[in-house]
Short mmCIF file of C-alpha atoms in Angstrom, two decimals:
data_model
loop_
_atom_site.label_atom_id
_atom_site.label_comp_id
_atom_site.label_asym_id
_atom_site.label_seq_id
_atom_site.Cartn_x
_atom_site.Cartn_y
_atom_site.Cartn_z
CA UNK A 1 2.00 -40.79 -26.18
CA UNK A 2 4.55 -40.38 -28.94
CA UNK A 3 7.98 -41.79 -28.15
CA UNK A 4 11.11 -42.43 -30.15
CA UNK A 5 13.41 -45.41 -29.48
CA UNK A 6 16.28 -44.65 -27.15
CA UNK A 7 19.83 -45.70 -27.78
CA UNK A 8 23.02 -45.93 -25.78
CA UNK A 9 24.57 -43.36 -28.12
CA UNK A 10 21.72 -40.94 -27.38
CA UNK A 11 22.02 -41.58 -23.66
CA UNK A 12 25.75 -40.93 -23.75
CA UNK A 13 25.20 -37.70 -25.67
CA UNK A 14 22.69 -36.44 -23.08
CA UNK A 15 25.07 -37.24 -20.22
CA UNK A 16 27.99 -35.59 -21.98
CA UNK A 17 25.99 -32.46 -22.74
CA UNK A 18 25.41 -31.86 -19.05
CA UNK A 19 21.64 -31.49 -19.45
CA UNK A 20 21.08 -33.16 -16.10
CA UNK A 21 22.31 -30.77 -13.43
CA UNK A 22 22.13 -30.51 -9.68
CA UNK A 23 19.45 -28.38 -8.11
CA UNK A 24 20.51 -25.14 -6.48
CA UNK A 25 19.74 -24.43 -2.85
CA UNK A 26 16.07 -23.73 -2.15
CA UNK A 27 15.05 -24.86 -5.62
CA UNK A 28 11.43 -24.69 -6.79
CA UNK A 29 10.53 -28.25 -5.71
CA UNK A 30 12.36 -28.29 -2.39
CA UNK A 31 9.14 -28.57 -0.40
CA UNK A 32 8.23 -31.91 -2.06
CA UNK A 33 11.35 -33.71 -0.97
CA UNK A 34 13.51 -34.47 2.02
CA UNK A 35 16.70 -32.47 2.47
CA UNK A 36 18.88 -32.40 0.40
CA UNK A 37 16.71 -31.86 -2.71
CA UNK A 38 17.27 -34.18 -5.67
CA UNK A 39 18.68 -33.04 -9.00
CA UNK A 40 16.38 -31.33 -11.44
CA UNK A 41 16.76 -30.53 -15.09
CA UNK A 42 17.14 -26.90 -16.04
CA UNK A 43 14.46 -25.11 -18.03
CA UNK A 44 15.36 -24.26 -21.59
CA UNK A 45 18.08 -21.66 -22.03
CA UNK A 46 16.89 -18.05 -21.72
CA UNK A 47 13.70 -19.12 -20.01
CA UNK A 48 12.50 -17.93 -16.62
CA UNK A 49 10.03 -19.84 -14.47
CA UNK A 50 7.09 -18.35 -12.62
CA UNK A 51 4.31 -20.16 -10.81
CA UNK A 52 1.81 -20.32 -13.67
CA UNK A 53 3.83 -19.62 -16.80
CA UNK A 54 7.34 -19.70 -18.15
CA UNK A 55 8.86 -16.59 -19.69
CA UNK A 56 11.12 -16.57 -22.73
CA UNK A 57 13.74 -13.84 -22.34
CA UNK A 58 15.77 -11.93 -24.91
CA UNK A 59 18.12 -9.03 -24.17
CA UNK A 60 20.04 -6.29 -25.92
CA UNK A 61 22.59 -3.77 -24.63
CA UNK A 62 22.13 -0.01 -24.87
CA UNK A 63 25.20 2.27 -25.15
CA UNK A 64 25.01 4.56 -22.12
CA UNK A 65 28.02 6.81 -21.68
CA UNK A 66 27.63 8.69 -18.40
CA UNK A 67 28.03 6.66 -15.20
CA UNK A 68 24.84 6.22 -13.24
CA UNK A 69 21.48 4.53 -13.48
CA UNK A 70 17.85 5.42 -13.99
CA UNK A 71 15.67 6.20 -16.96
CA UNK A 72 12.30 4.97 -18.17
CA UNK A 73 10.26 3.42 -20.99
CA UNK A 74 7.10 4.45 -22.81
CA UNK A 75 4.93 3.29 -25.68
CA UNK A 76 4.63 5.52 -28.74
CA UNK A 77 2.25 3.99 -31.26
CA UNK A 78 3.63 0.55 -32.00
CA UNK A 79 7.11 1.51 -30.80
CA UNK A 80 8.90 1.45 -27.46
CA UNK A 81 10.98 4.48 -26.47
CA UNK A 82 13.74 4.33 -23.86
CA UNK A 83 14.97 7.47 -22.12
CA UNK A 84 18.25 6.93 -20.27
CA UNK A 85 19.23 8.67 -17.04
CA UNK A 86 21.50 10.97 -19.05
CA UNK A 87 18.67 12.07 -21.32
CA UNK A 88 19.31 10.09 -24.48
CA UNK A 89 16.46 8.45 -26.38
CA UNK A 90 16.37 5.07 -28.15
CA UNK A 91 13.85 3.14 -30.17
CA UNK A 92 14.05 -0.33 -28.60
CA UNK A 93 11.16 -1.91 -30.48
CA UNK A 94 13.25 -4.36 -32.47
CA UNK A 95 16.29 -6.48 -31.67
CA UNK A 96 18.70 -3.53 -31.48
CA UNK A 97 18.37 -0.14 -29.84
CA UNK A 98 18.49 2.74 -32.32
CA UNK A 99 19.15 6.23 -30.98
CA UNK A 100 16.59 8.73 -32.25
CA UNK A 101 16.61 12.47 -32.91
CA UNK A 102 15.28 13.69 -29.59
CA UNK A 103 17.27 16.19 -27.54
CA UNK A 104 16.25 16.28 -23.89
CA UNK A 105 15.18 19.49 -22.17
CA UNK A 106 18.05 21.29 -20.50
CA UNK A 107 18.55 19.95 -16.97
CA UNK A 108 21.12 22.59 -16.00
CA UNK A 109 23.86 19.96 -15.98
CA UNK A 110 26.63 22.28 -17.18
CA UNK A 111 25.59 25.04 -14.78
CA UNK A 112 25.64 22.53 -11.90
CA UNK A 113 29.16 21.43 -12.83
CA UNK A 114 30.23 25.09 -12.90
CA UNK A 115 28.76 25.63 -9.42
CA UNK A 116 30.55 22.53 -8.17
CA UNK A 117 33.88 23.73 -9.56
CA UNK A 118 33.45 27.10 -7.85
CA UNK A 119 32.29 25.55 -4.55
CA UNK A 120 34.52 22.54 -3.77
CA UNK A 121 33.07 22.18 -0.27
CA UNK A 122 29.93 20.66 -1.77
CA UNK A 123 29.82 16.94 -2.55
CA UNK A 124 27.94 16.32 -5.79
CA UNK A 125 27.05 12.75 -6.75
CA UNK A 126 26.73 13.10 -10.51
CA UNK A 127 25.27 9.66 -11.08
CA UNK A 128 22.20 10.66 -9.02
CA UNK A 129 21.38 13.74 -11.15
CA UNK A 130 19.11 12.36 -13.82
CA UNK A 131 16.05 12.22 -16.02
CA UNK A 132 13.37 10.23 -14.23
CA UNK A 133 10.32 9.31 -16.32
CA UNK A 134 8.74 9.59 -19.76
CA UNK A 135 5.28 9.13 -21.25
CA UNK A 136 3.98 9.63 -24.77
CA UNK A 137 0.43 10.91 -25.14
CA UNK A 138 -1.45 11.27 -28.42
CA UNK A 139 0.13 14.66 -29.09
CA UNK A 140 3.06 15.20 -26.70
CA UNK A 141 6.12 13.59 -25.18
CA UNK A 142 6.32 14.36 -21.45
CA UNK A 143 9.42 13.88 -19.29
CA UNK A 144 10.35 14.53 -15.66
CA UNK A 145 13.83 15.36 -14.42
CA UNK A 146 15.86 17.10 -11.76
CA UNK A 147 16.76 20.64 -12.86
CA UNK A 148 19.57 22.84 -11.55
CA UNK A 149 18.58 26.52 -11.39
CA UNK A 150 21.74 28.45 -12.22
CA UNK A 151 20.59 31.89 -11.09
CA UNK A 152 19.38 30.71 -7.69
CA UNK A 153 21.92 27.87 -7.23
CA UNK A 154 19.18 25.42 -6.29
CA UNK A 155 17.39 22.38 -7.69
CA UNK A 156 13.86 21.08 -8.20
CA UNK A 157 11.80 18.53 -10.15
CA UNK A 158 10.48 19.69 -13.52
CA UNK A 159 7.85 18.30 -15.90
CA UNK A 160 8.28 19.33 -19.55
CA UNK A 161 6.56 18.38 -22.77
CA UNK A 162 7.36 18.58 -26.49
CA UNK A 163 4.84 18.31 -29.33
CA UNK A 164 4.86 15.16 -31.44
CA UNK A 165 3.70 17.06 -34.50
CA UNK A 166 1.65 14.15 -35.74
CA UNK A 167 4.55 11.68 -35.60
CA UNK A 168 3.49 8.15 -34.70
CA UNK A 169 6.95 6.61 -34.30
CA UNK A 170 10.16 7.82 -32.63
CA UNK A 171 12.04 7.53 -35.93
CA UNK A 172 9.83 10.30 -37.34
CA UNK A 173 10.65 12.73 -34.51
CA UNK A 174 13.13 15.59 -34.52
CA UNK A 175 12.81 17.29 -31.14
CA UNK A 176 15.33 19.96 -30.18
CA UNK A 177 16.17 21.21 -26.69
CA UNK A 178 14.25 24.45 -27.19
CA UNK A 179 11.11 22.57 -28.31
CA UNK A 180 10.29 21.63 -24.71
CA UNK A 181 7.71 23.57 -22.71
CA UNK A 182 7.78 23.53 -18.90
CA UNK A 183 4.53 22.13 -17.52
CA UNK A 184 5.32 22.21 -13.84
CA UNK A 185 8.15 22.71 -11.37
CA UNK A 186 8.21 21.84 -7.68
CA UNK A 187 8.41 24.53 -5.04
CA UNK A 188 10.40 25.62 -3.27
CA UNK A 189 13.67 25.35 -5.16
CA UNK A 190 15.99 23.44 -2.81
CA UNK A 191 19.43 24.64 -1.79
CA UNK A 192 22.26 22.11 -2.11
CA UNK A 193 23.05 20.35 1.15
CA UNK A 194 26.33 20.64 3.00
CA UNK A 195 27.49 18.45 4.68
CA UNK A 196 26.30 15.33 2.92
CA UNK A 197 25.43 14.91 -0.74
CA UNK A 198 24.53 18.24 -2.25
CA UNK A 199 21.66 16.68 -4.22
CA UNK A 200 20.16 13.29 -3.38
CA UNK A 201 18.75 13.01 -6.89
CA UNK A 202 18.03 9.31 -6.51
CA UNK A 203 15.42 10.31 -3.94
CA UNK A 204 13.58 12.61 -6.36
CA UNK A 205 10.86 10.13 -7.23
CA UNK A 206 9.70 11.82 -10.41
CA UNK A 207 7.63 8.92 -11.72
CA UNK A 208 4.30 9.92 -13.23
CA UNK A 209 1.28 8.74 -15.18
CA UNK A 210 -1.15 10.61 -17.41
CA UNK A 211 -4.73 9.75 -16.42
CA UNK A 212 -7.77 9.40 -18.67
CA UNK A 213 -8.52 13.13 -18.31
CA UNK A 214 -5.04 14.14 -19.47
CA UNK A 215 -3.90 15.20 -16.00
CA UNK A 216 -0.41 14.24 -14.87
CA UNK A 217 -0.17 12.29 -11.60
CA UNK A 218 3.34 13.06 -10.30
CA UNK A 219 4.99 11.14 -7.46
CA UNK A 220 7.27 13.85 -6.10
CA UNK A 221 9.98 12.52 -3.80
CA UNK A 222 11.54 14.40 -0.90
CA UNK A 223 15.19 14.37 -2.11
CA UNK A 224 16.06 12.96 1.36
CA UNK A 225 15.20 16.28 2.98
CA UNK A 226 13.59 14.15 5.64
CA UNK A 227 14.78 15.15 9.12
CA UNK A 228 17.69 12.70 9.00
CA UNK A 229 19.73 13.81 6.00
CA UNK A 230 18.52 17.40 6.38
CA UNK A 231 16.93 19.21 9.34
CA UNK A 232 13.41 19.59 7.90
CA UNK A 233 11.02 16.83 6.84
CA UNK A 234 9.51 18.26 3.66
CA UNK A 235 6.97 15.47 3.18
CA UNK A 236 5.16 16.65 6.33
CA UNK A 237 5.19 20.29 5.25
CA UNK A 238 1.99 20.95 3.31
CA UNK A 239 3.45 24.17 1.87
CA UNK A 240 5.93 22.22 -0.29
CA UNK A 241 5.53 19.88 -3.25
CA UNK A 242 7.99 17.31 -1.90
CA UNK A 243 7.00 13.90 -0.54
CA UNK A 244 3.60 14.37 -2.19
CA UNK A 245 1.42 12.79 -4.87
CA UNK A 246 0.29 15.66 -7.09
CA UNK A 247 -2.38 16.02 -9.78
CA UNK A 248 -1.31 18.56 -12.39
CA UNK A 249 -3.52 19.89 -15.19
CA UNK A 250 -1.39 20.66 -18.28
CA UNK A 251 -4.20 22.83 -19.64
CA UNK A 252 -5.04 25.00 -16.62
CA UNK A 253 -1.86 24.67 -14.58
CA UNK A 254 -3.89 23.72 -11.50
CA UNK A 255 -1.95 21.64 -8.97
CA UNK A 256 -3.75 19.53 -6.37
CA UNK A 257 -2.00 17.63 -3.58
CA UNK A 258 -3.60 14.20 -3.40
CA UNK A 259 -1.54 12.87 -0.50
CA UNK A 260 1.54 13.56 1.57
CA UNK A 261 3.92 11.74 3.87
CA UNK A 262 5.83 9.94 1.13
CA UNK A 263 9.55 9.30 0.69
CA UNK A 264 10.96 8.21 -2.68
CA UNK A 265 8.17 6.95 -4.91
CA UNK A 266 9.48 4.94 -7.86
CA UNK A 267 6.29 3.71 -9.49
CA UNK A 268 2.79 4.97 -10.27
CA UNK A 269 -0.05 2.95 -11.78
CA UNK A 270 -3.81 2.62 -11.95
CA UNK A 271 -5.32 -0.80 -11.35
CA UNK A 272 -8.15 -2.30 -13.38
CA UNK A 273 -10.70 -0.48 -11.19
CA UNK A 274 -9.07 2.90 -11.74
CA UNK A 275 -7.58 3.05 -8.23
CA UNK A 276 -4.24 4.83 -7.97
CA UNK A 277 -1.25 2.97 -6.50
CA UNK A 278 2.33 4.04 -5.87
CA UNK A 279 5.38 2.13 -4.68
CA UNK A 280 8.06 3.83 -2.64
CA UNK A 281 11.38 3.11 -1.02
CA UNK A 282 11.76 2.86 2.71
CA UNK A 283 15.24 2.70 4.16
CA UNK A 284 16.34 -0.47 5.91
CA UNK A 285 12.98 -2.17 5.48
CA UNK A 286 9.65 -0.53 4.87
CA UNK A 287 9.35 -0.37 1.09
CA UNK A 288 5.65 0.27 0.49
CA UNK A 289 2.76 -0.29 -1.91
CA UNK A 290 0.23 2.44 -1.20
CA UNK A 291 -3.33 2.94 -2.40
CA UNK A 292 -3.65 6.71 -2.74
CA UNK A 293 -6.63 8.26 -1.03
CA UNK A 294 -7.17 11.98 -1.46
CA UNK A 295 -6.17 13.93 1.63
CA UNK A 296 -4.38 11.03 3.31
CA UNK A 297 -1.03 11.28 5.10
CA UNK A 298 1.17 8.18 4.75
CA UNK A 299 3.38 9.10 7.67
CA UNK A 300 6.90 9.48 6.30
CA UNK A 301 9.18 10.13 8.08
CA UNK A 302 7.28 10.14 11.37
CA UNK A 303 6.41 6.47 11.02
CA UNK A 304 7.85 3.64 8.95
CA UNK A 305 8.05 -0.14 8.94
CA UNK A 306 11.83 0.18 8.54
CA UNK A 307 14.75 1.80 10.29
CA UNK A 308 17.64 3.99 9.29
CA UNK A 309 20.53 2.20 7.61
CA UNK A 310 22.48 2.32 10.88
CA UNK A 311 19.64 0.20 12.39
CA UNK A 312 18.46 3.02 14.67
CA UNK A 313 14.87 4.31 14.66
CA UNK A 314 13.99 7.31 12.51
CA UNK A 315 15.19 10.53 14.12
CA UNK A 316 11.86 12.19 13.46
CA UNK A 317 9.86 9.34 14.94
CA UNK A 318 7.58 9.85 17.95
CA UNK A 319 8.30 6.54 19.64
CA UNK A 320 5.93 4.72 17.31
CA UNK A 321 8.65 2.20 16.43
CA UNK A 322 7.88 -0.35 13.73
CA UNK A 323 4.08 0.00 14.02
CA UNK A 324 3.03 2.65 11.45
CA UNK A 325 0.20 3.75 13.73
CA UNK A 326 -1.62 7.06 13.44
CA UNK A 327 -1.27 7.46 9.66
CA UNK A 328 -2.57 5.84 6.48
CA UNK A 329 -1.05 2.38 6.38
CA UNK A 330 0.44 0.72 3.31
CA UNK A 331 -1.47 -1.95 1.44
CA UNK A 332 1.74 -3.96 1.58
CA UNK A 333 5.25 -3.46 2.90
CA UNK A 334 8.48 -5.32 2.11
CA UNK A 335 10.77 -6.33 4.95
CA UNK A 336 13.63 -6.45 4.24
CA UNK A 337 13.57 -3.82 1.52
CA UNK A 338 13.60 -5.00 -2.08
CA UNK A 339 14.42 -1.52 -3.44
CA UNK A 340 11.12 -1.31 -5.26
CA UNK A 341 11.19 0.29 -8.71
CA UNK A 342 8.53 1.07 -11.30
CA UNK A 343 4.94 -0.15 -11.35
CA UNK A 344 2.57 -1.10 -14.14
CA UNK A 345 -0.67 -3.01 -14.63
CA UNK A 346 -0.74 -6.12 -16.83
CA UNK A 347 -3.58 -6.44 -19.32
CA UNK A 348 -3.89 -8.86 -22.24
CA UNK A 349 -0.61 -10.66 -21.55
CA UNK A 350 -1.76 -14.00 -20.10
CA UNK A 351 -4.98 -14.99 -18.30
CA UNK A 352 -2.99 -16.00 -15.21
CA UNK A 353 -1.44 -12.52 -14.98
CA UNK A 354 -3.98 -10.08 -16.41
CA UNK A 355 -5.12 -7.43 -13.95
CA UNK A 356 -2.07 -7.86 -11.70
CA UNK A 357 0.43 -5.13 -10.88
CA UNK A 358 4.07 -5.70 -11.79
CA UNK A 359 6.98 -3.96 -10.07
CA UNK A 360 10.72 -4.25 -10.38
CA UNK A 361 13.28 -4.78 -7.66
CA UNK A 362 16.80 -3.36 -7.58
CA UNK A 363 18.13 -5.11 -4.48
CA UNK A 364 16.39 -8.42 -5.23
CA UNK A 365 17.13 -8.59 -8.98
CA UNK A 366 13.56 -9.71 -9.59
CA UNK A 367 10.07 -8.94 -10.80
CA UNK A 368 7.27 -8.71 -8.27
CA UNK A 369 3.79 -9.77 -9.45
CA UNK A 370 1.18 -8.38 -7.09
CA UNK A 371 -2.46 -9.37 -7.06
CA UNK A 372 -4.89 -7.17 -5.15
CA UNK A 373 -8.31 -8.48 -4.22
CA UNK A 374 -10.87 -6.80 -1.97
CA UNK A 375 -8.39 -4.11 -1.03
CA UNK A 376 -5.62 -6.42 0.11
CA UNK A 377 -2.61 -8.09 -1.47
CA UNK A 378 -3.56 -11.68 -2.21
CA UNK A 379 0.01 -12.60 -3.15
CA UNK A 380 3.35 -11.11 -4.06
CA UNK A 381 5.14 -13.48 -6.43
CA UNK A 382 8.90 -13.03 -6.70
CA UNK A 383 10.31 -13.93 -10.12
CA UNK A 384 14.09 -14.02 -10.30
CA UNK A 385 15.54 -12.15 -13.29
CA UNK A 386 19.16 -11.80 -12.15
CA UNK A 387 19.30 -8.07 -12.97
CA UNK A 388 18.58 -4.84 -11.09
CA UNK A 389 15.28 -3.87 -12.70
CA UNK A 390 14.85 -0.12 -13.08
CA UNK A 391 11.67 0.05 -15.17
CA UNK A 392 8.84 -2.25 -16.30
CA UNK A 393 6.55 -1.70 -19.30
CA UNK A 394 4.03 -3.96 -21.00
CA UNK A 395 4.10 -3.99 -24.80
CA UNK A 396 1.06 -6.12 -25.69
CA UNK A 397 2.36 -9.72 -25.56
CA UNK A 398 5.75 -8.76 -24.11
CA UNK A 399 6.96 -7.32 -20.81
CA UNK A 400 9.90 -4.99 -21.38
CA UNK A 401 12.47 -4.35 -18.65
CA UNK A 402 15.17 -1.69 -18.40
CA UNK A 403 18.01 -2.74 -16.09
CA UNK A 404 20.88 -1.04 -14.32
CA UNK A 405 23.30 -3.08 -16.43
CA UNK A 406 21.98 -1.05 -19.41
CA UNK A 407 20.09 -3.98 -20.90
CA UNK A 408 16.65 -4.12 -22.43
CA UNK A 409 15.09 -7.48 -21.53
CA UNK A 410 11.91 -8.62 -23.24
CA UNK A 411 9.80 -11.35 -21.67
CA UNK A 412 7.14 -13.31 -23.54
CA UNK A 413 5.06 -16.32 -22.59
CA UNK A 414 7.10 -19.47 -23.21
CA UNK A 415 6.07 -23.00 -24.12
CA UNK A 416 7.83 -24.67 -21.21
CA UNK A 417 5.54 -26.68 -18.94
CA UNK A 418 6.74 -26.35 -15.31
CA UNK A 419 5.09 -29.67 -14.42
CA UNK A 420 7.75 -31.48 -16.41
CA UNK A 421 10.20 -30.35 -13.74
CA UNK A 422 8.18 -32.32 -11.20
CA UNK A 423 8.26 -35.34 -13.49
CA UNK A 424 12.04 -35.03 -13.89
CA UNK A 425 12.42 -34.89 -10.12
CA UNK A 426 10.45 -38.10 -9.67
CA UNK A 427 13.13 -39.95 -11.63
CA UNK A 428 15.27 -39.63 -8.52
CA UNK A 429 12.68 -41.55 -6.50
CA UNK A 430 12.84 -44.56 -8.85
CA UNK A 431 15.21 -47.46 -8.32
CA UNK A 432 16.99 -47.01 -11.65
CA UNK A 433 20.58 -47.30 -12.71
CA UNK A 434 22.33 -44.15 -13.90
CA UNK A 435 21.88 -45.18 -17.53
CA UNK A 436 18.22 -45.99 -16.98
CA UNK A 437 17.66 -42.61 -15.25
CA UNK A 438 19.09 -40.79 -18.28
CA UNK A 439 16.96 -42.97 -20.58
CA UNK A 440 13.88 -42.08 -18.51
CA UNK A 441 14.61 -38.39 -19.00
CA UNK A 442 14.71 -38.96 -22.75
CA UNK A 443 11.38 -40.79 -22.54
CA UNK A 444 9.82 -37.80 -20.74
CA UNK A 445 11.22 -35.40 -23.32
CA UNK A 446 9.71 -37.49 -26.10
CA UNK A 447 6.35 -37.57 -24.29
CA UNK A 448 6.46 -33.76 -24.12
CA UNK A 449 6.52 -33.51 -27.91
CA UNK A 450 2.78 -34.23 -27.91
CA UNK A 451 1.64 -33.94 -24.30
CA UNK A 452 1.74 -31.27 -21.62
CA UNK A 453 2.72 -32.58 -18.20
CA UNK A 454 0.37 -30.35 -16.24
CA UNK A 455 -3.43 -30.22 -16.31
CA UNK A 456 -3.85 -28.28 -19.56
CA UNK A 457 -4.21 -30.43 -22.65
CA UNK A 458 -2.20 -29.70 -25.76
CA UNK A 459 -3.91 -29.23 -29.11
CA UNK A 460 -3.84 -32.93 -30.03
CA UNK A 461 -3.26 -34.90 -26.84
CA UNK A 462 -4.53 -35.11 -23.26
CA UNK A 463 -2.58 -33.69 -20.33
CA UNK A 464 -0.40 -36.29 -18.64
CA UNK A 465 -1.07 -34.73 -15.25
CA UNK A 466 -4.66 -36.00 -15.52
CA UNK A 467 -4.24 -39.38 -17.26
CA UNK A 468 -3.77 -41.68 -14.27
CA UNK A 469 -7.10 -43.05 -13.01
CA UNK A 470 -8.98 -41.03 -15.66
CA UNK A 471 -11.54 -42.71 -17.96
CA UNK A 472 -9.84 -44.26 -20.99
CA UNK A 473 -10.15 -42.06 -24.09
CA UNK A 474 -11.50 -39.10 -22.11
CA UNK A 475 -11.49 -35.71 -23.78
CA UNK A 476 -12.15 -34.68 -27.35
CA UNK A 477 -9.16 -36.13 -29.21
CA UNK A 478 -8.69 -38.31 -32.31
CA UNK A 479 -8.82 -41.65 -30.49
CA UNK A 480 -9.15 -44.91 -32.41
CA UNK A 481 -12.49 -46.71 -32.27
CA UNK A 482 -10.86 -49.51 -30.26
CA UNK A 483 -9.48 -47.14 -27.63
CA UNK A 484 -12.68 -45.12 -27.47
CA UNK A 485 -14.57 -48.39 -27.02
CA UNK A 486 -12.46 -49.41 -24.03
CA UNK A 487 -14.23 -49.20 -20.72
CA UNK A 488 -12.92 -48.34 -17.29
CA UNK A 489 -10.13 -46.08 -16.10
CA UNK A 490 -6.37 -45.97 -16.66
CA UNK A 491 -5.08 -48.16 -13.84
CA UNK A 492 -1.39 -48.88 -13.40
CA UNK A 493 -1.86 -52.35 -14.97
CA UNK A 494 -3.64 -50.93 -18.03
CA UNK A 495 -1.04 -48.20 -18.53
CA UNK A 496 1.76 -50.82 -18.36
CA UNK A 497 -0.04 -52.94 -20.94
CA UNK A 498 -0.68 -49.96 -23.23
CA UNK A 499 2.90 -48.68 -23.07
CA UNK A 500 4.30 -52.18 -23.64
CA UNK A 501 2.31 -52.72 -26.85
CA UNK A 502 -0.27 -50.02 -27.72
CA UNK A 503 -1.72 -51.82 -30.74
CA UNK A 504 -2.33 -55.02 -28.81
CA UNK A 505 -4.15 -53.06 -26.12
CA UNK A 506 -6.29 -51.11 -28.63
CA UNK A 507 -5.99 -52.04 -32.29
CA UNK A 508 -5.47 -49.05 -34.57
CA UNK A 509 -4.53 -46.66 -31.79
CA UNK A 510 -3.00 -43.43 -33.04
CA UNK A 511 -0.12 -43.54 -30.57
CA UNK A 512 3.03 -45.06 -32.08
CA UNK A 513 4.69 -47.94 -30.29
CA UNK A 514 7.18 -46.35 -27.87
CA UNK A 515 9.42 -49.41 -28.23
CA UNK A 516 10.17 -49.46 -24.55
CA UNK A 517 11.83 -52.82 -24.03
CA UNK A 518 12.83 -52.25 -20.42
CA UNK A 519 10.01 -53.15 -18.00
CA UNK A 520 11.60 -50.96 -15.33
CA UNK A 521 11.32 -47.88 -17.58
CA UNK A 522 7.67 -48.68 -18.30
CA UNK A 523 6.92 -49.19 -14.63
CA UNK A 524 8.82 -46.00 -13.77
CA UNK A 525 6.87 -44.00 -16.34
CA UNK A 526 3.58 -45.21 -14.87
CA UNK A 527 4.81 -44.30 -11.38
CA UNK A 528 5.55 -40.78 -12.63
CA UNK A 529 2.09 -40.49 -14.21
CA UNK A 530 0.55 -41.49 -10.90
CA UNK A 531 2.71 -38.95 -9.06
CA UNK A 532 1.68 -36.20 -11.50
CA UNK A 533 -1.98 -36.91 -10.75
CA UNK A 534 -1.38 -36.97 -7.00
CA UNK A 535 1.09 -34.10 -6.57
CA UNK A 536 1.13 -32.76 -3.00
CA UNK A 537 -0.76 -29.54 -2.42
#
């Protein structure tokens, strides 16, 4: 254990810097302690805690002009491309977002505004009319968006693609509006609603994935034409493309309906077994994670595990209130709603996460890490980000987020050991003066320069979470002959003797003398080591 001498000047500096702060309500160690919880020390700045790992976070703003939210991310070679809800494209691979020479396919925006001007009785919510998803294949860029049909005065979801022309980075592209080819458009074209919002574009879904065969799996939302906000429930009408998961062949044009009875699907992903999952919004409760089975009906809007926003049952319901009986049930449902958004599978990021599904949350400002085992959700970890997360993409050793505050956030595995938080908390259980408590924190920080506080050893030193009552000199480290020749286990008495004078305990030991002159600090450190070994389950 490598320690540096403490000093009153150093203690005063730590206190003045405010590094020791009070815990917030329902903090991560609340269950270990009586109410109220003791103070804990914050993780390093720009670091986010999860159960198994810490995440270093960096962010950068993107200049979005038109009010609204939405958009998506994709990988193109070694680059990351962002498409905003207004149809602008940025290379966000580095530390700054650089707009690239890609013009989006025409969404009919100007024609829609002209219709609105000529028909003031309609209520158009411009911030809901948007581009929804993007994916780069080996030879094309594919996007989905809501399109206004000027001649028919109606709207639908469109898939379009533009050739990459051999380009392997977004900086090498020069795509014009007329370079896009329409792959697919939903039928029928929907008339604007009146009364109510003319186009509920935020209910379009429009998320998609390209599978290993090159087919596009499109999660087509129902635009809130669901029996509540419009008379008909399109998701239960098999003659329409709305409220359906569709398989579309770009080569043959064949369209197959995989499932129906969906609302507003905001994420599509395959798991490590190749199974297809989607996440979709409920209303007031009832956000869903669904495993898609061909031919299945998922019940919307006849059944749901939520209610309308006015707290009344769904108008189209059959009395099956809050049960979701009679239809394919979700693998998991969130009550209350988290406003689920985006879905991707993690692979090659960290052993504790690989194979899991990651979703974003708008209402909860968090990431959701979902592990599925034997067809069921084993856990759903909520990781607070503090931003409305619109889209999630893995870029090798980073997880990239697009937020409604128009920020790109990149998360990477951090070095912070969450077990040190437990050690910091134990300081509050020791009978130490305020100055001694601050000095103990400094001691723990100095220990962390060589040791991890959990159960995973660092490169050159054993893990402190396993030291107490372990055999002396256990593990394959550069111990001195004297220490390696010591018999027995690390008892409290032996740890006190070693920390008081390491060289006297084991001549030639590689650990420097910590110069701890205060017996209470030494005793407190041993108490913390014992607590680390015997943490409550």
